[in-house]
Coordinates of C-alpha atoms in Angstrom, one line a residue:
M27 CA 78.6 167.6 198.2
N28 CA 79.6 166.3 201.7
I29 CA 82.7 164.1 201.2
R30 CA 81.9 162.0 204.2
H31 CA 78.4 161.4 202.9
V32 CA 79.8 160.3 199.5
S33 CA 82.4 158.1 201.2
K34 CA 79.8 156.5 203.3
G35 CA 77.7 155.9 200.3
W36 CA 80.6 154.2 198.6
R37 CA 81.1 152.0 201.5
T38 CA 77.5 151.0 201.6
E39 CA 77.4 150.4 197.8
R40 CA 80.9 149.0 197.3
G41 CA 79.4 145.6 196.6
A42 CA 77.4 147.2 193.8
G43 CA 80.5 147.8 191.8
R44 CA 80.9 151.6 192.2
P45 CA 84.4 153.1 192.0
P46 CA 86.4 154.2 195.0
L47 CA 85.9 157.7 196.4
G48 CA 89.0 159.2 194.8
F49 CA 87.5 158.7 191.3
C50 CA 84.3 160.3 192.0
V51 CA 84.2 164.1 191.8
N52 CA 81.0 166.0 191.6
G53 CA 79.2 162.8 190.5
A54 CA 80.9 162.7 187.1
C55 CA 82.4 159.2 187.8
G56 CA 78.9 157.7 188.1
A57 CA 78.0 158.5 184.5
R58 CA 81.3 157.4 183.2
W59 CA 81.1 154.1 185.0
T60 CA 77.6 153.6 183.8
R61 CA 78.8 154.1 180.2
L62 CA 81.7 151.7 180.7
L63 CA 79.4 149.1 182.3
L64 CA 77.0 149.5 179.4
M65 CA 79.8 149.1 176.9
R66 CA 81.0 146.0 178.6
T67 CA 77.5 144.5 178.6
Q68 CA 77.1 145.3 174.9
D69 CA 80.5 143.7 174.2
N70 CA 79.5 140.6 176.2
H71 CA 76.2 140.4 174.2
R72 CA 78.1 140.7 170.9
W73 CA 80.5 138.0 172.0
Q74 CA 77.6 135.7 172.9
A75 CA 76.0 136.4 169.6
T76 CA 79.2 135.8 167.7
K77 CA 79.8 132.5 169.6
M78 CA 76.2 131.4 168.8
L79 CA 76.7 132.3 165.2
V80 CA 79.9 130.3 164.9
E81 CA 78.3 127.3 166.6
L82 CA 75.3 127.5 164.2
L83 CA 77.7 127.8 161.3
L84 CA 79.8 124.8 162.5
F85 CA 76.6 122.8 163.0
A86 CA 75.4 123.7 159.5
V87 CA 78.8 122.6 158.0
L88 CA 78.5 119.3 160.0
V89 CA 75.0 118.7 158.7
F90 CA 76.1 119.5 155.2
L91 CA 79.0 117.1 155.4
L92 CA 76.8 114.4 156.8
W93 CA 74.2 115.0 154.1
K94 CA 77.0 114.8 151.4
T95 CA 78.3 111.6 153.0
F96 CA 74.9 109.9 153.3
R97 CA 73.3 111.3 150.2
K98 CA 73.4 109.2 147.0
P99 CA 75.0 111.2 144.2
P100 CA 72.5 112.3 141.5
G101 CA 72.2 110.3 138.3
L102 CA 72.9 106.8 139.8
P103 CA 70.4 104.0 139.4
P104 CA 67.8 103.5 142.2
G105 CA 68.6 101.1 145.0
R106 CA 70.1 100.7 148.5
W107 CA 72.7 103.3 149.5
G108 CA 73.2 102.6 153.2
L109 CA 75.8 104.0 155.4
P110 CA 79.4 105.0 154.7
L111 CA 82.0 102.2 155.0
V112 CA 79.4 99.5 155.7
G113 CA 76.8 100.2 152.9
Y114 CA 73.4 98.7 153.1
I115 CA 73.1 95.7 155.5
P116 CA 69.8 93.8 155.2
W117 CA 68.4 92.3 158.3
T118 CA 66.8 89.2 156.8
S119 CA 67.1 85.4 156.6
K120 CA 66.7 85.4 152.8
S121 CA 69.6 84.3 150.6
F122 CA 71.6 86.8 148.6
E123 CA 69.9 85.8 145.4
E124 CA 66.4 86.1 146.9
Q125 CA 67.3 89.6 148.1
V126 CA 68.5 90.6 144.7
M127 CA 65.3 89.3 143.1
D128 CA 63.3 91.3 145.6
L129 CA 65.2 94.5 144.8
H130 CA 64.7 94.0 141.1
E131 CA 60.9 93.7 141.8
Q132 CA 61.1 97.0 143.6
Y133 CA 63.5 99.0 141.4
G134 CA 63.3 97.4 137.9
D135 CA 65.9 96.2 135.5
V136 CA 68.8 98.2 137.0
F137 CA 69.5 98.9 140.6
L138 CA 72.5 99.5 142.9
W139 CA 73.4 98.1 146.2
R140 CA 76.3 99.6 148.1
M141 CA 78.0 96.7 149.9
G142 CA 80.7 97.9 152.3
T143 CA 82.8 100.3 150.2
Q144 CA 81.8 98.5 146.9
L145 CA 79.2 100.0 144.6
M146 CA 77.4 97.0 143.0
M147 CA 75.1 97.4 140.0
F148 CA 72.7 94.6 139.1
L149 CA 71.3 94.2 135.6
K150 CA 68.2 92.2 134.9
D151 CA 67.5 93.0 131.2
Y152 CA 69.3 90.8 128.7
K153 CA 69.7 93.7 126.1
L154 CA 71.3 95.9 128.8
V155 CA 73.7 93.2 129.8
K156 CA 74.7 92.6 126.2
E157 CA 75.3 96.3 125.6
A158 CA 77.4 96.6 128.8
Y159 CA 79.5 93.5 128.3
S160 CA 80.2 94.4 124.7
R161 CA 81.7 97.8 125.6
F162 CA 85.3 98.4 126.5
D163 CA 84.0 100.6 129.4
F164 CA 83.1 97.3 131.2
I165 CA 85.7 94.9 130.0
D166 CA 87.8 94.8 133.2
R167 CA 87.3 92.5 136.2
P168 CA 87.1 94.2 139.7
N169 CA 90.4 94.5 141.5
W170 CA 89.3 92.0 144.2
E171 CA 91.5 89.9 146.4
T172 CA 89.0 87.1 145.6
F173 CA 90.3 87.2 142.1
K174 CA 94.0 88.0 142.8
T175 CA 94.6 85.7 145.8
F176 CA 97.4 87.8 147.2
E177 CA 99.0 88.5 143.8
E178 CA 99.9 92.1 142.9
T179 CA 98.3 91.6 139.5
P180 CA 95.8 88.8 138.6
H181 CA 97.1 86.3 136.1
G182 CA 95.6 83.7 133.9
V183 CA 92.5 84.5 131.7
A184 CA 89.4 84.5 133.9
T185 CA 90.3 87.5 136.2
S186 CA 93.2 89.3 134.5
N187 CA 92.9 92.6 132.7
G188 CA 94.5 94.6 129.9
L189 CA 97.3 93.2 127.7
L190 CA 97.7 90.2 129.9
W191 CA 94.1 89.2 129.5
H192 CA 94.1 89.9 125.8
N193 CA 97.2 87.7 125.2
N194 CA 96.0 84.9 127.4
R195 CA 92.6 84.8 125.9
R196 CA 93.9 84.7 122.4
F197 CA 96.4 81.9 123.3
T198 CA 93.7 79.9 125.2
L199 CA 91.2 80.1 122.4
R200 CA 93.8 79.0 119.9
Q201 CA 94.8 76.0 122.1
L202 CA 91.3 74.9 122.7
R203 CA 90.7 75.0 119.0
D204 CA 93.9 73.1 118.1
L205 CA 93.8 70.6 121.0
G206 CA 90.1 69.9 121.3
M207 CA 86.8 71.1 120.0
G208 CA 86.0 68.1 117.9
K209 CA 89.5 66.8 117.4
S210 CA 89.6 63.0 117.6
S211 CA 92.1 62.9 120.4
M212 CA 89.9 65.1 122.6
V213 CA 86.7 63.3 121.8
G214 CA 88.5 60.0 122.5
A215 CA 89.6 61.3 125.9
V216 CA 86.0 62.3 126.8
Q217 CA 84.7 58.9 125.5
H218 CA 87.3 57.1 127.6
Q219 CA 86.3 58.9 130.7
G220 CA 82.6 58.4 129.9
L221 CA 83.2 54.6 129.8
K222 CA 84.8 54.8 133.2
L223 CA 81.8 56.7 134.5
R224 CA 79.4 54.1 133.1
E225 CA 81.4 51.3 134.7
T226 CA 81.1 53.1 138.1
I227 CA 77.4 53.6 137.7
A228 CA 76.9 50.0 136.6
E229 CA 78.5 48.8 139.9
K230 CA 75.8 50.5 141.9
A231 CA 72.9 50.1 139.4
G232 CA 69.6 49.4 141.1
T233 CA 70.8 50.8 144.5
P234 CA 69.8 54.2 145.7
G235 CA 72.8 56.5 146.0
M236 CA 74.2 60.0 145.2
I237 CA 75.8 60.9 141.8
P238 CA 79.1 58.9 142.0
H239 CA 82.3 60.6 142.8
Q240 CA 83.7 59.3 139.5
L241 CA 81.9 62.2 137.8
H242 CA 84.4 64.6 139.3
V243 CA 87.3 62.3 138.3
T244 CA 85.9 62.1 134.8
V245 CA 85.7 65.8 134.3
L246 CA 89.1 66.5 135.9
N247 CA 90.7 63.9 133.8
V248 CA 89.5 65.5 130.6
I249 CA 91.1 68.8 131.7
W250 CA 94.3 67.0 132.7
H251 CA 94.4 65.4 129.3
M252 CA 94.1 68.7 127.6
V253 CA 96.5 70.6 129.9
A254 CA 99.2 68.1 130.7
S255 CA 98.4 64.8 128.7
R256 CA 97.7 63.0 131.9
Q257 CA 95.0 60.7 133.2
F258 CA 94.4 59.4 136.7
D259 CA 92.4 56.5 138.2
A260 CA 89.9 57.4 140.8
E261 CA 92.0 55.8 143.5
D262 CA 95.2 57.7 142.5
K263 CA 96.5 59.5 145.6
M264 CA 97.6 62.6 143.7
L265 CA 94.2 63.0 142.1
Q266 CA 92.4 62.5 145.5
E267 CA 94.7 65.2 147.0
F268 CA 94.0 67.5 144.1
L269 CA 90.3 67.1 144.4
K270 CA 90.5 67.8 148.1
L271 CA 92.5 70.9 147.5
M272 CA 89.9 72.2 145.1
E273 CA 87.1 71.6 147.5
D274 CA 88.9 73.3 150.4
F275 CA 90.0 76.2 148.3
V276 CA 86.5 77.0 147.2
L277 CA 85.3 77.0 150.8
I278 CA 88.1 78.9 152.4
S279 CA 88.7 81.6 149.7
N280 CA 85.2 83.0 150.3
R281 CA 86.6 84.8 153.3
L282 CA 88.7 87.0 151.0
A283 CA 85.5 88.9 150.2
I284 CA 85.9 90.6 153.6
K285 CA 89.0 92.3 152.3
D286 CA 87.2 93.3 149.1
F287 CA 84.1 94.8 150.6
L288 CA 85.4 96.0 154.0
P289 CA 89.0 97.0 153.2
W290 CA 89.2 99.6 156.0
L291 CA 89.1 96.8 158.6
E292 CA 92.7 96.0 157.7
N293 CA 93.7 99.5 158.8
I294 CA 92.0 99.4 162.2
M295 CA 92.6 95.7 163.2
P296 CA 95.9 94.2 164.3
D297 CA 97.6 92.5 161.4
F298 CA 97.5 89.0 162.9
L299 CA 93.8 89.3 163.7
F300 CA 92.8 90.6 160.3
K301 CA 94.7 87.7 158.6
R302 CA 92.9 85.3 160.8
L303 CA 89.6 86.8 159.9
I304 CA 90.2 86.4 156.2
K305 CA 91.9 83.0 156.7
Y306 CA 95.0 84.4 155.0
H307 CA 97.4 81.6 156.0
G308 CA 95.0 78.8 155.1
T309 CA 94.2 80.3 151.7
K310 CA 97.9 81.0 151.0
D311 CA 98.9 77.4 152.0
L312 CA 96.3 75.9 149.6
K313 CA 97.5 78.2 146.9
D314 CA 101.1 77.2 147.4
K315 CA 100.2 73.6 147.1
F316 CA 98.5 74.2 143.8
I317 CA 101.6 76.1 142.6
R318 CA 103.8 73.1 143.6
Y319 CA 101.6 70.7 141.6
F320 CA 101.7 72.9 138.5
T321 CA 105.4 73.7 138.8
D322 CA 106.2 70.0 138.9
E323 CA 104.2 69.5 135.7
I324 CA 105.9 72.4 134.0
E325 CA 109.4 71.2 134.9
E326 CA 108.6 67.7 133.7
H327 CA 107.3 69.1 130.4
K328 CA 110.4 71.3 130.0
A329 CA 112.6 68.2 130.3
T330 CA 110.6 66.2 127.7
L331 CA 109.5 69.0 125.3
D332 CA 109.6 68.2 121.6
P333 CA 109.2 71.6 119.7
D334 CA 107.9 69.8 116.6
N335 CA 105.2 67.8 118.5
P336 CA 103.6 69.8 121.2
R337 CA 101.4 67.4 123.3
D338 CA 99.2 69.8 125.3
L339 CA 98.6 73.3 126.6
I340 CA 101.8 73.3 128.7
D341 CA 103.9 72.4 125.8
S342 CA 102.3 75.0 123.6
Y343 CA 102.7 77.7 126.2
L344 CA 106.4 76.9 126.7
L345 CA 106.9 77.2 122.9
E346 CA 105.0 80.5 122.9
M347 CA 107.3 81.8 125.6
E348 CA 110.4 80.9 123.6
D349 CA 108.9 82.3 120.4
K350 CA 108.0 85.6 122.0
K351 CA 111.0 86.1 124.3
D352 CA 112.2 89.1 122.3
D353 CA 108.7 90.6 121.9
P354 CA 108.4 93.7 124.1
E355 CA 104.6 93.2 124.4
T356 CA 104.8 89.6 125.5
T357 CA 103.2 88.7 128.8
C358 CA 104.3 85.0 128.8
S359 CA 105.9 83.7 131.9
E360 CA 106.0 80.4 133.8
W361 CA 104.2 82.2 136.7
D362 CA 101.4 83.2 134.4
L363 CA 101.2 79.6 133.0
I364 CA 100.6 78.4 136.5
F365 CA 97.6 80.6 137.0
L366 CA 96.3 79.8 133.5
M367 CA 96.3 76.1 134.5
F368 CA 94.5 77.2 137.8
D369 CA 91.8 78.8 135.7
M370 CA 91.4 75.8 133.4
F371 CA 90.8 73.4 136.3
F372 CA 88.5 75.6 138.4
A373 CA 86.4 77.1 135.6
G374 CA 86.3 73.9 133.6
S375 CA 85.5 71.3 136.2
E376 CA 83.1 72.9 138.7
T377 CA 80.7 74.1 136.0
T378 CA 80.6 70.9 134.1
V379 CA 80.2 68.7 137.2
N380 CA 77.4 70.8 138.6
T381 CA 75.6 71.1 135.3
F382 CA 75.6 67.3 134.8
T383 CA 74.3 66.8 138.3
W384 CA 71.4 69.2 137.6
L385 CA 70.7 67.3 134.4
C386 CA 70.4 64.1 136.4
C387 CA 68.0 65.8 138.7
Y388 CA 65.7 67.1 136.0
L389 CA 65.7 63.9 134.0
A390 CA 64.8 61.9 137.2
A391 CA 62.0 64.4 137.9
H392 CA 60.6 64.3 134.3
P393 CA 60.5 60.7 133.1
Q394 CA 58.6 61.6 129.9
V395 CA 61.5 63.9 128.9
Q396 CA 63.9 61.1 129.6
R397 CA 62.0 58.6 127.5
K398 CA 62.0 60.9 124.5
M399 CA 65.7 61.4 124.9
H400 CA 66.3 57.6 125.1
T401 CA 64.3 57.1 121.9
E402 CA 66.5 59.6 120.1
I403 CA 69.7 58.2 121.4
D404 CA 68.7 54.6 120.4
E405 CA 67.8 55.8 116.9
V406 CA 71.0 57.7 116.2
L407 CA 73.4 55.4 118.0
P408 CA 72.2 51.8 117.6
N409 CA 73.9 48.8 119.2
G410 CA 75.7 51.0 121.8
A411 CA 77.9 53.0 119.3
L412 CA 79.8 55.7 121.0
P413 CA 78.8 59.3 120.3
T414 CA 81.0 61.8 118.6
L415 CA 80.3 65.4 117.6
A416 CA 79.3 64.1 114.2
E417 CA 76.0 62.8 115.6
K418 CA 75.1 66.1 117.4
P419 CA 73.1 67.6 114.5
R420 CA 71.0 64.5 114.4
M421 CA 70.2 64.6 118.1
P422 CA 68.2 67.9 118.5
Y423 CA 66.2 66.7 121.5
T424 CA 69.2 65.7 123.5
E425 CA 70.7 69.1 122.7
A426 CA 67.4 70.8 123.8
V427 CA 67.5 68.9 127.1
I428 CA 71.0 70.0 127.9
N429 CA 70.3 73.7 127.1
E430 CA 67.0 73.7 129.0
V431 CA 68.9 72.3 132.0
M432 CA 71.4 75.2 131.7
R433 CA 68.6 77.7 131.5
V434 CA 66.5 76.5 134.5
C435 CA 69.5 75.8 136.8
S436 CA 71.2 79.1 136.0
L437 CA 74.3 77.6 137.6
V438 CA 76.5 80.8 137.7
N439 CA 73.7 83.0 139.0
F440 CA 75.6 86.3 138.7
G441 CA 78.2 85.4 136.2
L442 CA 81.7 86.8 136.7
Q443 CA 81.6 90.5 137.6
H444 CA 82.7 93.3 135.4
M445 CA 83.9 96.8 136.4
A446 CA 83.5 100.3 135.0
A447 CA 86.9 101.5 133.9
S448 CA 85.7 105.1 133.9
D449 CA 82.6 107.2 134.6
T450 CA 80.1 106.2 131.9
Q451 CA 76.4 105.9 131.1
L452 CA 74.2 102.8 130.9
G453 CA 70.5 102.5 130.6
G454 CA 70.1 106.3 131.2
Y455 CA 72.0 106.2 134.5
T456 CA 75.5 107.3 135.5
I457 CA 77.8 104.4 136.3
P458 CA 80.9 105.7 138.2
K459 CA 84.4 104.5 137.7
G460 CA 85.1 101.4 139.9
A461 CA 81.4 100.3 140.1
V462 CA 81.0 96.6 139.8
V463 CA 78.4 95.3 137.3
S464 CA 76.7 91.9 137.6
A465 CA 74.1 90.3 135.4
T466 CA 71.3 88.6 137.3
V467 CA 71.4 85.5 135.2
T468 CA 68.6 83.7 137.0
S469 CA 66.2 86.6 136.4
I470 CA 67.1 86.8 132.7
H471 CA 66.7 83.0 132.3
Y472 CA 63.2 83.3 133.9
D473 CA 62.2 86.5 132.1
C474 CA 58.8 86.4 130.5
R475 CA 60.0 88.8 127.8
Y476 CA 62.2 86.0 126.4
W477 CA 60.6 82.8 127.6
D478 CA 57.1 81.4 127.4
R479 CA 56.1 79.9 130.8
P480 CA 59.7 80.2 132.0
K481 CA 59.2 78.2 135.3
E482 CA 58.4 75.1 133.3
F483 CA 61.0 72.5 132.3
K484 CA 60.3 72.4 128.6
P485 CA 63.0 71.2 126.2
E486 CA 60.7 71.7 123.3
R487 CA 61.2 75.4 123.5
W488 CA 64.6 74.8 121.9
L489 CA 63.2 73.1 118.8
D490 CA 61.8 74.9 115.7
K491 CA 58.7 73.9 113.8
N492 CA 60.8 71.4 111.9
G493 CA 62.1 69.8 115.0
K494 CA 65.6 71.2 114.6
F495 CA 67.6 72.5 117.5
F496 CA 68.2 76.3 117.7
I497 CA 69.5 78.7 120.4
P498 CA 67.3 81.8 120.9
K499 CA 69.1 85.0 120.1
E500 CA 68.2 86.7 123.3
G501 CA 67.6 85.8 127.0
F502 CA 70.3 83.0 127.3
L503 CA 73.7 83.6 128.8
P504 CA 75.0 80.5 130.7
F505 CA 78.5 81.3 129.4
G506 CA 78.3 85.0 129.7
L507 CA 78.2 87.6 126.9
G508 CA 80.3 90.1 125.0
K509 CA 84.0 90.3 124.9
R510 CA 84.6 88.2 128.0
V511 CA 82.3 85.3 127.1
C512 CA 83.7 82.0 128.5
V513 CA 86.6 80.7 126.4
G514 CA 85.7 77.1 127.4
E515 CA 82.1 77.1 126.1
S516 CA 82.8 74.8 123.2
L517 CA 84.7 72.3 125.4
A518 CA 82.0 72.3 128.0
R519 CA 79.3 71.7 125.4
M520 CA 81.3 68.8 123.9
E521 CA 81.7 67.2 127.3
L522 CA 78.1 67.6 128.3
F523 CA 76.9 66.2 125.0
I524 CA 79.1 63.1 125.0
L525 CA 78.8 62.3 128.7
T526 CA 75.0 62.8 128.6
T527 CA 74.6 60.6 125.6
M528 CA 76.9 57.9 126.9
V529 CA 75.3 57.7 130.4
F530 CA 71.7 57.7 129.2
Q531 CA 72.4 55.4 126.4
S532 CA 73.0 52.8 129.0
F533 CA 70.9 53.9 132.0
S534 CA 67.6 55.4 133.1
I535 CA 67.5 57.4 136.2
A536 CA 64.7 57.9 138.9
P537 CA 64.4 58.9 142.5
P538 CA 64.2 56.0 145.0
P539 CA 60.7 54.4 145.4
G540 CA 58.4 56.7 147.4
K541 CA 60.7 59.7 147.1
S542 CA 60.7 62.7 144.8
V543 CA 63.6 64.9 143.4
N544 CA 64.3 68.1 145.2
L545 CA 64.8 70.7 142.5
T546 CA 65.2 73.6 144.9
P547 CA 68.6 75.1 144.3
D548 CA 71.1 75.4 147.1
L549 CA 71.6 79.2 147.5
S550 CA 74.1 79.1 150.3
G551 CA 77.0 79.9 148.0
F552 CA 77.6 83.2 146.1
F553 CA 78.9 82.0 142.8
F554 CA 76.9 78.8 142.2
R555 CA 73.4 77.6 142.4
K556 CA 74.2 73.9 143.2
A557 CA 71.6 71.1 143.3
M558 CA 70.5 69.9 146.7
P559 CA 71.8 66.5 147.6
N560 CA 69.5 63.9 146.0
E561 CA 69.6 60.1 145.9
F562 CA 69.0 58.4 142.6
V563 CA 68.5 54.9 141.2
F564 CA 70.3 54.1 138.0
T565 CA 68.8 51.2 136.1
A566 CA 70.6 49.5 133.2
R567 CA 68.7 49.7 129.9
E568 CA 68.4 46.9 127.5
Q569 CA 70.3 47.7 124.2

């Protein structure tokens, strides 16, 4: 081979990637370079293939993780799963209760709704609710800030758990039995407040107006009598401040639900901004004011305590503390007493006031029912005699009216929530630990399986063929069910019976001329189905 020819060839083909002349002898370098180039090309293809395989694998892992995150675990009830962290967010103008009703129509007696990070289960069937609330699996309350109000552990009886709840419930039931529930002192206190309410109504008789503010004073004074042996006039500055505190606390504490359902916001927002969002300082300020009120009462009781003659719940609790100070299982403390008082006022006043307001609405809207009740009251309590619990068995229709009002108004529309303490089964579904369970009380109270023509206001459904009052065994749960049934049920029933009888012994009620009663519930709140604002005319009856 001519070397110059080869060299010239290399110069003309240098750009093609051939090796320099010194490496090319008798053409052997061409084959070798071709093999090297081929091997490099194959290596490049293998690298590209490997890279693509890794990318596909990573994409598959990502898809799997997203699927696992978005996928509803097997075995759970049907319902709305939504997105991680935020859950299912409906885009609708309907109220929360209306949405729950719609979901029951779609999914049946049991469905779930993931709200933020909370897994909520809603039960529509009475038997299923009774089963759940009778089991220790569902005895606890959720660990919500709404229930704790910035306490490490919830106190009192309504929202506490474990031994603390057990001890407080046992104590409260005993005190309600010993201090009230038919005792002459308690009945006398309710009668006294009923007379005050009648006097206030008489002052405005014949004039259209709202249910008088004295109703709140009446109910609060009954609780003050039982808790602290105190009574207040409506004009009392302390009582007015206390009522304002209660109203403000109910409104502002709703913001705590943000912390319960979207807890991760606290980790990504500046502390001052998150506290502003949940109205931390406003809620804490109101809570501290309540604590000061109750602390003053406790200190006053400690200074005047007679161990041989306990006057009220505070006295009895202080004696319980002393009696059990060496008991290793005691949970008694002054701090716990404060929150027990807190429970008594909130649970005992709001429910009774709103139920009586609903009763006025339904009687004004159904004059024929009102006339029958008037007739019964006049027969059993002639000449204006004051009612006691002794007359209750002889007034079945009045009892029927009160219970029918509790059914149709379904005041506490979802009850107080329960929580699954561990993974368990209910209604054929898996209920995971931490899931929150609510009874859809309104749906149960309007369930055709338990009530004939449930949308009708019909007190007669509570009377047997002999005209005697009876409570159906199923389908009715205004005070809850199971192990955490309301401890104040007997007190609430006594108050409603005596106040209803006393007021309508002296007055009839009707809407203003030319107007009708609005029986549509106010569904703007989460915990209560309050009555819409209505004006009434109370008219004095001739005795």
